[in-house]
GROMACS .gro file of C-alpha atoms in nm:
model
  347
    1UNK     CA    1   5.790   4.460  11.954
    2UNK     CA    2   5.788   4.479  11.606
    3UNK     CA    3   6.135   4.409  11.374
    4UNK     CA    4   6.154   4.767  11.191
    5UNK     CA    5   6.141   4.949  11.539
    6UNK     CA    6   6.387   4.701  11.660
    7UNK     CA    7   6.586   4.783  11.435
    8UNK     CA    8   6.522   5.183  11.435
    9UNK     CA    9   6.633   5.148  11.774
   10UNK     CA   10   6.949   4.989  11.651
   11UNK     CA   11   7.013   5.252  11.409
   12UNK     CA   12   6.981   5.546  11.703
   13UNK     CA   13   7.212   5.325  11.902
   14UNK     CA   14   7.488   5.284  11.647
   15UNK     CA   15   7.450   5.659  11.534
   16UNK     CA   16   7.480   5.781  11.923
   17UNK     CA   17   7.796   5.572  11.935
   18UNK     CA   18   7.993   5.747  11.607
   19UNK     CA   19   8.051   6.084  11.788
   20UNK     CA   20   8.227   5.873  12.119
   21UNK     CA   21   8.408   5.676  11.888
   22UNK     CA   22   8.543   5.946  11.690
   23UNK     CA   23   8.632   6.160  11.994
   24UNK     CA   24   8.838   5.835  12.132
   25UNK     CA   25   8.983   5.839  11.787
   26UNK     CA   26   9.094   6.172  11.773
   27UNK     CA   27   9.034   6.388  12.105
   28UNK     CA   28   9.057   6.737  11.954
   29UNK     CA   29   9.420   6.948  11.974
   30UNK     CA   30   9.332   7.332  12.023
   31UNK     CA   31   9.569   7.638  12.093
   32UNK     CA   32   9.592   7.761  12.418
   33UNK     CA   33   9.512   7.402  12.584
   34UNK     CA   34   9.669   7.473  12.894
   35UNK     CA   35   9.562   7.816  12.992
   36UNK     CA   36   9.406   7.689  13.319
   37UNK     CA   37   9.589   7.366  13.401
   38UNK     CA   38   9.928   7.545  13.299
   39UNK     CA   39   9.906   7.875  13.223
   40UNK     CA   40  10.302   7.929  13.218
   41UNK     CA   41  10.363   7.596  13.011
   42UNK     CA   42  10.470   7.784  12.663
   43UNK     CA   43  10.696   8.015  12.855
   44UNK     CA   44  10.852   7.794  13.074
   45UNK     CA   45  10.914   7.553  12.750
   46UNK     CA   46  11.039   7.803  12.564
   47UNK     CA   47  11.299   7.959  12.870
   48UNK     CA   48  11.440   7.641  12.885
   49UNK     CA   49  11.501   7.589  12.526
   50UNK     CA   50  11.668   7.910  12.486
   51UNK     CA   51  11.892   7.768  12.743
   52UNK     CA   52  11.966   7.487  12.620
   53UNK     CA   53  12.044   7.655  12.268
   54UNK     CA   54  12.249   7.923  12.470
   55UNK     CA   55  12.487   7.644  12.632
   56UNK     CA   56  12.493   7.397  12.255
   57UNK     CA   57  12.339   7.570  11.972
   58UNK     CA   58  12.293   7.252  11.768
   59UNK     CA   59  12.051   7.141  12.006
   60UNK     CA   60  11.790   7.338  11.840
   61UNK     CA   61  11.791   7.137  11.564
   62UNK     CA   62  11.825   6.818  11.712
   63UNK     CA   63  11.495   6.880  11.941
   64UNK     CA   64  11.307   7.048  11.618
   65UNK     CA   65  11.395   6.704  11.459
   66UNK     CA   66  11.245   6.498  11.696
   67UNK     CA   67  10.844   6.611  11.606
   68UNK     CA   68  10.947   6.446  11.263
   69UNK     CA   69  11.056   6.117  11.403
   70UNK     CA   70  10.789   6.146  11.704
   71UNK     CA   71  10.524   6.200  11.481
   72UNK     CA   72  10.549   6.013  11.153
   73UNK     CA   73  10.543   5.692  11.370
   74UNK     CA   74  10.206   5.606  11.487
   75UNK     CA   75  10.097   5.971  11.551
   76UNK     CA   76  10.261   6.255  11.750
   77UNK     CA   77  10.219   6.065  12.090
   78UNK     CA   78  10.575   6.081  12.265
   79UNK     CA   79  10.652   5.745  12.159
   80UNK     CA   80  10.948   5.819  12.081
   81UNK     CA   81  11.077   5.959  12.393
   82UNK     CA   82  11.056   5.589  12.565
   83UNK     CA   83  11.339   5.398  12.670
   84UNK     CA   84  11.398   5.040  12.589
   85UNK     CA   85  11.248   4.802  12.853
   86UNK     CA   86  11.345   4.398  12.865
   87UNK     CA   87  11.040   4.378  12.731
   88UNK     CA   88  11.005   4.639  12.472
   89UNK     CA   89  11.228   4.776  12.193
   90UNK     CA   90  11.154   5.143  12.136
   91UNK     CA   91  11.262   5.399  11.882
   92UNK     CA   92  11.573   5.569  11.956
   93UNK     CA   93  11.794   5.231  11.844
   94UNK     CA   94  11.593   5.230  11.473
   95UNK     CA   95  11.799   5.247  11.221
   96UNK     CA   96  11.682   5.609  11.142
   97UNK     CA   97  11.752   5.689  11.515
   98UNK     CA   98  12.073   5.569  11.615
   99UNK     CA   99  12.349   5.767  11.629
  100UNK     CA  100  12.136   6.021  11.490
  101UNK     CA  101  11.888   6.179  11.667
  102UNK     CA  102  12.027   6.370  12.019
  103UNK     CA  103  11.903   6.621  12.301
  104UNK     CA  104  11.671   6.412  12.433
  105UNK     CA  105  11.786   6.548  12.808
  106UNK     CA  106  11.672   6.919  12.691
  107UNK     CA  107  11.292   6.749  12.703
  108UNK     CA  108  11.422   6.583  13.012
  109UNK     CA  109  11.456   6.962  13.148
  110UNK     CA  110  11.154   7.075  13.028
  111UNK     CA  111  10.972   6.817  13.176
  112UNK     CA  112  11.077   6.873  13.471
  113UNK     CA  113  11.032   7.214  13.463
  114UNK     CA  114  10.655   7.161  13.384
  115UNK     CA  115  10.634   6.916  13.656
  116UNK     CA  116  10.774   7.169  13.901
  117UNK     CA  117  10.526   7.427  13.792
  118UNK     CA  118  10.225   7.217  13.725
  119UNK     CA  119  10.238   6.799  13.845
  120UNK     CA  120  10.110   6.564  13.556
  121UNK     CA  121   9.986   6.827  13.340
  122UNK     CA  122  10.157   6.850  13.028
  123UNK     CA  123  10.251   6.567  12.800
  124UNK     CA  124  10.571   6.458  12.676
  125UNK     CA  125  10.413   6.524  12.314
  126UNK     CA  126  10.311   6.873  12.368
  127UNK     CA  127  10.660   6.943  12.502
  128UNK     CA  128  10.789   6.784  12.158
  129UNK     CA  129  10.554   6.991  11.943
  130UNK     CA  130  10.610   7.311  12.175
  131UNK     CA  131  10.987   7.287  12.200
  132UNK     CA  132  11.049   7.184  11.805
  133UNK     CA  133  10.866   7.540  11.758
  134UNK     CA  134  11.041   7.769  12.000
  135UNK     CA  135  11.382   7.592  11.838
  136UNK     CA  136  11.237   7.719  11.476
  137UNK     CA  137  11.198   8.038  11.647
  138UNK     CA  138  11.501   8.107  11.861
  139UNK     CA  139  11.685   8.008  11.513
  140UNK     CA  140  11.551   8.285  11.343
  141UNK     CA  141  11.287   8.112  11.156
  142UNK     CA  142  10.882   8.196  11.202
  143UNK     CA  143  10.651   8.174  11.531
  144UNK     CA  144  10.345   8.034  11.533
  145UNK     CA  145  10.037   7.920  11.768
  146UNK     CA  146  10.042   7.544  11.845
  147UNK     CA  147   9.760   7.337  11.870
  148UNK     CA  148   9.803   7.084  12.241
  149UNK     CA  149   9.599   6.824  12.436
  150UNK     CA  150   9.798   6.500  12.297
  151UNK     CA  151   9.798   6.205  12.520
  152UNK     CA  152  10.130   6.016  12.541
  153UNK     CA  153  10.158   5.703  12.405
  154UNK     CA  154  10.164   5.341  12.690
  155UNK     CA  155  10.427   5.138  12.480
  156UNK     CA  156  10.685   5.215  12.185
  157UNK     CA  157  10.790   5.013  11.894
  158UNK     CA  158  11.170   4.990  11.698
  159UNK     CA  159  10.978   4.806  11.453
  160UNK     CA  160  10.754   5.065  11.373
  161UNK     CA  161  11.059   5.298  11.303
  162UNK     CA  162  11.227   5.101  11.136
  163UNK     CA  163  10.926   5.070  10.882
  164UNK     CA  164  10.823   5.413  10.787
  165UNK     CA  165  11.117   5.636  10.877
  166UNK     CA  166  11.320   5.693  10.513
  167UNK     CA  167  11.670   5.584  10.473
  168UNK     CA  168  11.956   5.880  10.393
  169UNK     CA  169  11.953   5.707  10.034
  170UNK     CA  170  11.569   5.793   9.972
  171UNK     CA  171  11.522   5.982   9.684
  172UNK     CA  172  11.214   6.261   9.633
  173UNK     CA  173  11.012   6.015   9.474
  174UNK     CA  174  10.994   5.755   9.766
  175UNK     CA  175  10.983   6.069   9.996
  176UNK     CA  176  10.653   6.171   9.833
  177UNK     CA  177  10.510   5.844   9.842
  178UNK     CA  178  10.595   5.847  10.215
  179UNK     CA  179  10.390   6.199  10.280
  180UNK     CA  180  10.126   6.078  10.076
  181UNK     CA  181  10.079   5.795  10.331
  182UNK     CA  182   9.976   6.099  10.615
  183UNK     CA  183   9.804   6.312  10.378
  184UNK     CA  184  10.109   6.571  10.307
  185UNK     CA  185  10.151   6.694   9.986
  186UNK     CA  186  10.464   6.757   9.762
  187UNK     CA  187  10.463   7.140   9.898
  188UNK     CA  188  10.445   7.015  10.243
  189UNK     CA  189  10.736   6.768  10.160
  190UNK     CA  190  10.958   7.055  10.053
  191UNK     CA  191  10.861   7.300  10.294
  192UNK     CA  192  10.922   7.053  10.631
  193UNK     CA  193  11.272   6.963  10.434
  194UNK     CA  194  11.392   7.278  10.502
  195UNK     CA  195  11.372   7.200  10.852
  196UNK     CA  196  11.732   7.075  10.709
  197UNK     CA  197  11.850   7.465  10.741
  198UNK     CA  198  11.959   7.428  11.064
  199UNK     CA  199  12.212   7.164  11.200
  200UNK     CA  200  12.449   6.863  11.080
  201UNK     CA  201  12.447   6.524  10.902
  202UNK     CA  202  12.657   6.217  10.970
  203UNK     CA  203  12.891   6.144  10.690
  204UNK     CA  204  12.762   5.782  10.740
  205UNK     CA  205  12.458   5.928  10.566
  206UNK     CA  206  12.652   6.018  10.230
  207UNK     CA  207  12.945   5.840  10.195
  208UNK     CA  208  12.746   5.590   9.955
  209UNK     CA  209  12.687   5.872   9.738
  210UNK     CA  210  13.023   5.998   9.752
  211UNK     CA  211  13.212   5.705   9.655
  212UNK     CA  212  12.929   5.463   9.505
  213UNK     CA  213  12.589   5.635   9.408
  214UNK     CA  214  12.393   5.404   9.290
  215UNK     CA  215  12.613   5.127   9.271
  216UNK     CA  216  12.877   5.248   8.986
  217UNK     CA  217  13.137   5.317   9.193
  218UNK     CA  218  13.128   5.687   9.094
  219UNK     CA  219  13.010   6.021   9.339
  220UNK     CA  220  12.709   6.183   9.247
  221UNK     CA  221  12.721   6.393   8.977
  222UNK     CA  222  12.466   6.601   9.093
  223UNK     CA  223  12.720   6.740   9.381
  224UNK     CA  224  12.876   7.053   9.268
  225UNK     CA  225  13.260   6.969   9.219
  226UNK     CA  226  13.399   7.196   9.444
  227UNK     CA  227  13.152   7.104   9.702
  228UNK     CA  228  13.265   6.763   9.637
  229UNK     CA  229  13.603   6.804   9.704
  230UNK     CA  230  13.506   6.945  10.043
  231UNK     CA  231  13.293   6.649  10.129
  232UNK     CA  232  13.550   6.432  10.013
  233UNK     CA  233  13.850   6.562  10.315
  234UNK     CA  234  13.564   6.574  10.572
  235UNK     CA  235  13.391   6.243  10.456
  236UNK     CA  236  13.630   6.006  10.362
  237UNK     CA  237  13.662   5.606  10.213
  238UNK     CA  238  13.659   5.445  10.541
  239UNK     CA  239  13.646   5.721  10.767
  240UNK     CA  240  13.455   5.769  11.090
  241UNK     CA  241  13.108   5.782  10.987
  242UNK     CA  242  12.988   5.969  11.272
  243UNK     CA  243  13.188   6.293  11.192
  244UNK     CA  244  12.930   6.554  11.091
  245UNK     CA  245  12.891   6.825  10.865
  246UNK     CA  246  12.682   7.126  10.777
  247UNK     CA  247  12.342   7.057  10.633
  248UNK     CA  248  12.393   7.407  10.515
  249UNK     CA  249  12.557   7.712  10.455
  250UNK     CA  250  12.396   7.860  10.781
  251UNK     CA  251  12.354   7.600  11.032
  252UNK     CA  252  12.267   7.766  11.322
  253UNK     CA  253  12.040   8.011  11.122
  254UNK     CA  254  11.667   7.896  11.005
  255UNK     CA  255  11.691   8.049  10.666
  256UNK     CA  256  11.592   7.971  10.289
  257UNK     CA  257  12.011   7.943  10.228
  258UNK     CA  258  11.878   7.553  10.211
  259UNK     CA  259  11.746   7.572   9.899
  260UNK     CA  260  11.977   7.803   9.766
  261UNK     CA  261  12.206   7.539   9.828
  262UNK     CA  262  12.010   7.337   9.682
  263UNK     CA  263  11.997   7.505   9.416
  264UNK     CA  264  12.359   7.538   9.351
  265UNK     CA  265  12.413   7.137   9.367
  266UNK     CA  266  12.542   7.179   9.731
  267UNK     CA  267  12.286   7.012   9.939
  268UNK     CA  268  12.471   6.710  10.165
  269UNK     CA  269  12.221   6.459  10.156
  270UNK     CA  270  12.067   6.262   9.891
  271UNK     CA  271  11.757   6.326   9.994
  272UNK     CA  272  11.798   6.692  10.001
  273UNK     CA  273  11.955   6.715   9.661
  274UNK     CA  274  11.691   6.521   9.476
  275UNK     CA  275  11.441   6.736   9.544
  276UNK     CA  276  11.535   6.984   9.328
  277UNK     CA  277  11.676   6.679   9.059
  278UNK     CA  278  11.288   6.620   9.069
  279UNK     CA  279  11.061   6.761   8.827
  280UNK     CA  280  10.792   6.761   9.063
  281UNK     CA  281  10.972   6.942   9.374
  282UNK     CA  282  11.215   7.108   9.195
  283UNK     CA  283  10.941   7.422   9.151
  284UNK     CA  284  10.926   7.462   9.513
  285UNK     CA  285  11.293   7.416   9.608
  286UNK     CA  286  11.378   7.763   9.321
  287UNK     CA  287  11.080   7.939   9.467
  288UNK     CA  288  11.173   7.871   9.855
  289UNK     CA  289  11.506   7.974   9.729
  290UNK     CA  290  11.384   8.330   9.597
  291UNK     CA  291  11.108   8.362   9.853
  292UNK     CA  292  11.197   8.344  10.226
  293UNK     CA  293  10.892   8.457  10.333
  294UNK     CA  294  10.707   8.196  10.147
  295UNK     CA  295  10.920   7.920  10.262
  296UNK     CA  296  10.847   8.037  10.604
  297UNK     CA  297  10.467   8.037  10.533
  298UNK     CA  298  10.410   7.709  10.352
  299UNK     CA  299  10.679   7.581  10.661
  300UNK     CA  300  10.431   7.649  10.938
  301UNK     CA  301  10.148   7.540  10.780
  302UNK     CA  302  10.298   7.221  10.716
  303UNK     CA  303  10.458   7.205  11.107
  304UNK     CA  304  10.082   7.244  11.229
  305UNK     CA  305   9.954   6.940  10.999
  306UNK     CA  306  10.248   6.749  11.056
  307UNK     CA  307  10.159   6.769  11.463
  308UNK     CA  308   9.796   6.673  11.397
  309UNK     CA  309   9.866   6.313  11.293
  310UNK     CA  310   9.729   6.103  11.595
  311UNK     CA  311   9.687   5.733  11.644
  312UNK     CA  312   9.402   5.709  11.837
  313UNK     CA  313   9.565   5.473  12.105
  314UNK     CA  314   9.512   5.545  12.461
  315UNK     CA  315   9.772   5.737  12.641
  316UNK     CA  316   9.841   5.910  12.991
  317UNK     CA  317  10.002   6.217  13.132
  318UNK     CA  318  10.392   6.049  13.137
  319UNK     CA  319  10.535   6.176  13.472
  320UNK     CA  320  10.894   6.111  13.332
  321UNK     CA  321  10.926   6.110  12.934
  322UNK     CA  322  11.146   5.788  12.895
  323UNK     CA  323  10.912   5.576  13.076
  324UNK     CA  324  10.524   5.480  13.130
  325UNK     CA  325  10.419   5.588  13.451
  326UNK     CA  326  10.397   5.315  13.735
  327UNK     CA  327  10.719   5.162  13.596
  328UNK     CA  328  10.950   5.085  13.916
  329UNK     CA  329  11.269   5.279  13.877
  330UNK     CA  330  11.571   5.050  13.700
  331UNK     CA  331  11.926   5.106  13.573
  332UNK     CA  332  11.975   4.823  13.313
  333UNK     CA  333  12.145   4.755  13.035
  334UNK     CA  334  11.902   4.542  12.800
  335UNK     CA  335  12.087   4.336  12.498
  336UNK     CA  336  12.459   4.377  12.558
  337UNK     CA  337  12.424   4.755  12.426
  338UNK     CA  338  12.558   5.043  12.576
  339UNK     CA  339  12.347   5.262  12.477
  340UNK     CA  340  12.023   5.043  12.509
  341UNK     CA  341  11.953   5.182  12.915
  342UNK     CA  342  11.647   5.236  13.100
  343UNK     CA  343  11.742   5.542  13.340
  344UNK     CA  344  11.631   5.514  13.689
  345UNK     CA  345  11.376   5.810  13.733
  346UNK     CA  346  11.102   5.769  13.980
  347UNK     CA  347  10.764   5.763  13.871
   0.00000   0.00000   0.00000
């Protein structure tokens, strides 16, 4: 056989190989994925979230937070949702994580609501992308169709976390740099902050910039004085860094009174604040602040490419969202760590 036809055939090999790979890449997400494996899964996700708001209403924005940290690290693949093992650190004890991010029992209840309805169905990373939405929605904020089909993830990493998430102290211009990284623009950036009009933040995320921004010793001066003086009696020098406060003026509301704040040198976190310090966010922040509906808009659209990133990794159908399935049941406490437990569900 001759060489070039050898190698023709090589060619037609490799080139029949590029659509598996891709696929295995990046299996496609697409609305209504579980019309006929699950037909009630939206509904029943969404029933139990309104619970869950009706008996805490912060836990709306504590589950809407959790497709940010879910998916910025290594795709939206549930990753996030693992408990620690003796073998593995996950996520929720990054320094982003601790102390921070909450409600993880509401997907506990929605999972096994799904499971009820329809056995090892639905992943632990739709629920995430499904239930951040309905908590947008029973806040008052937009609706929108979600695109499903993500496998979850077979291992977790604190590591990972700790590497991408952004500290409190992050200023707009490391905070575009970051969305850069997963192809999110400065509009997206602005749009998914307002995800920061409902709930709280830890005053262990802005004492620094009460007391020393910067390292002079001095507040802010951004902070509008008035607002100041009210962060100062609920944050104070050596106070208890986990008491919280309003992220904004409406905190159980998903509303553009973010960036009004904003506007008005009353946003609580750095973070916040700098993006309308920023030349290059600060258009967005005044015209989210004039234009609701706008916000809302450029909001979902940047929800819907935030839940595309994927890593490509293979997954499985979790039976139980804090651990892989086929993991014998435990109750351990990993690292002399309270909070550092691996629950004893059955798999």
């Amino acid at each position: 056989m001759c060489l070039p036809f050898l190698l023709l055939l090589l060619l037609l090999l490799l080139l029949s190989l590029v659509p598996i790979a891709i696929s295995a890449a990046a299996p496609p997400l697409l609305p209504e994925y579980y019309s006929k494996s699950c037909p009630n899964a939206e509904f029943i996700v969404r029933d139990v979230m309104k619970t869950a708001m009706i008996r805490e209403p912060r836990s709306g924005a504590s589950v809407m937070r959790l497709q940010f940290h879910d998916c910025f690290v290594n795709g939206c693949d549930g990753s996030l949702l693992l408990d620690d093992t003796p073998t593995m650190l996950g996520e929720k004890l990054s320094l982003s994580n601790i102390n921070s991010l909450r409600s993880y029992e509401v997907i506990d209840e929605i999972k096994e609501a799904l499971e009820m309805a329809c056995p090892h169905t639905v992943s632990c990373a739709d629920i995430i992308i499904m239930a951040a939405r309905d908590a947008v929605f029973l806040s008052g904020g937009p609706n929108w169709d979600v695109k499903l089909g993500r496998k979850d993830s077979l291992t977790a990493s604190q590591k990972d976390a700790d590497d991408i998430m952004p500290s409190p102290r992050a200023n707009a211009s490391m905070l575009i740099d970051l969305f850069a990284r997963f192809d999110l623009s400065v509009k997206d950036l602005v749009a998914l902050s307002g995800s920061h009009s409902i709930g709280k933040g830890r005053c262990f995320s802005i004492v620094f910039r009460l007391y020393n921004q910067s390292g002079t010793g001095r507040p802010d001066p951004t902070i509008e004085p008035r607002f100041r003086e009210k962060l100062d009696k609920l944050c104070p020098l050596g106070g208890d860094g986990n008491v919280t406060g309003n992220l904004d003026f409406t905190p159980q509301v998903f509303d553009n009174q973010y960036f009004k704040d904003l506007v008005n040198g009353r946003g609580f976190l750095n973070s916040d604040q700098s993006l309308f310090t920023f030349m290059k966010t600060r258009p967005y922040v005044r015209r989210y602040s004039e234009d609701e509906s706008e916000f809302f808009r450029d909001f979902v659209e940047g929800m819907i490419k935030l839940g595309e990133l994927q890593s490509g990794r293979p997954g499985e159908i979790r039976r139980n969202c804090r651990v892989v399935n086929g993991r014998p049941p435990m109750d351990v406490v990993v690292g002399g760590l309270k909070d550092r437990k691996i629950f004893g569900f059955e798999t």
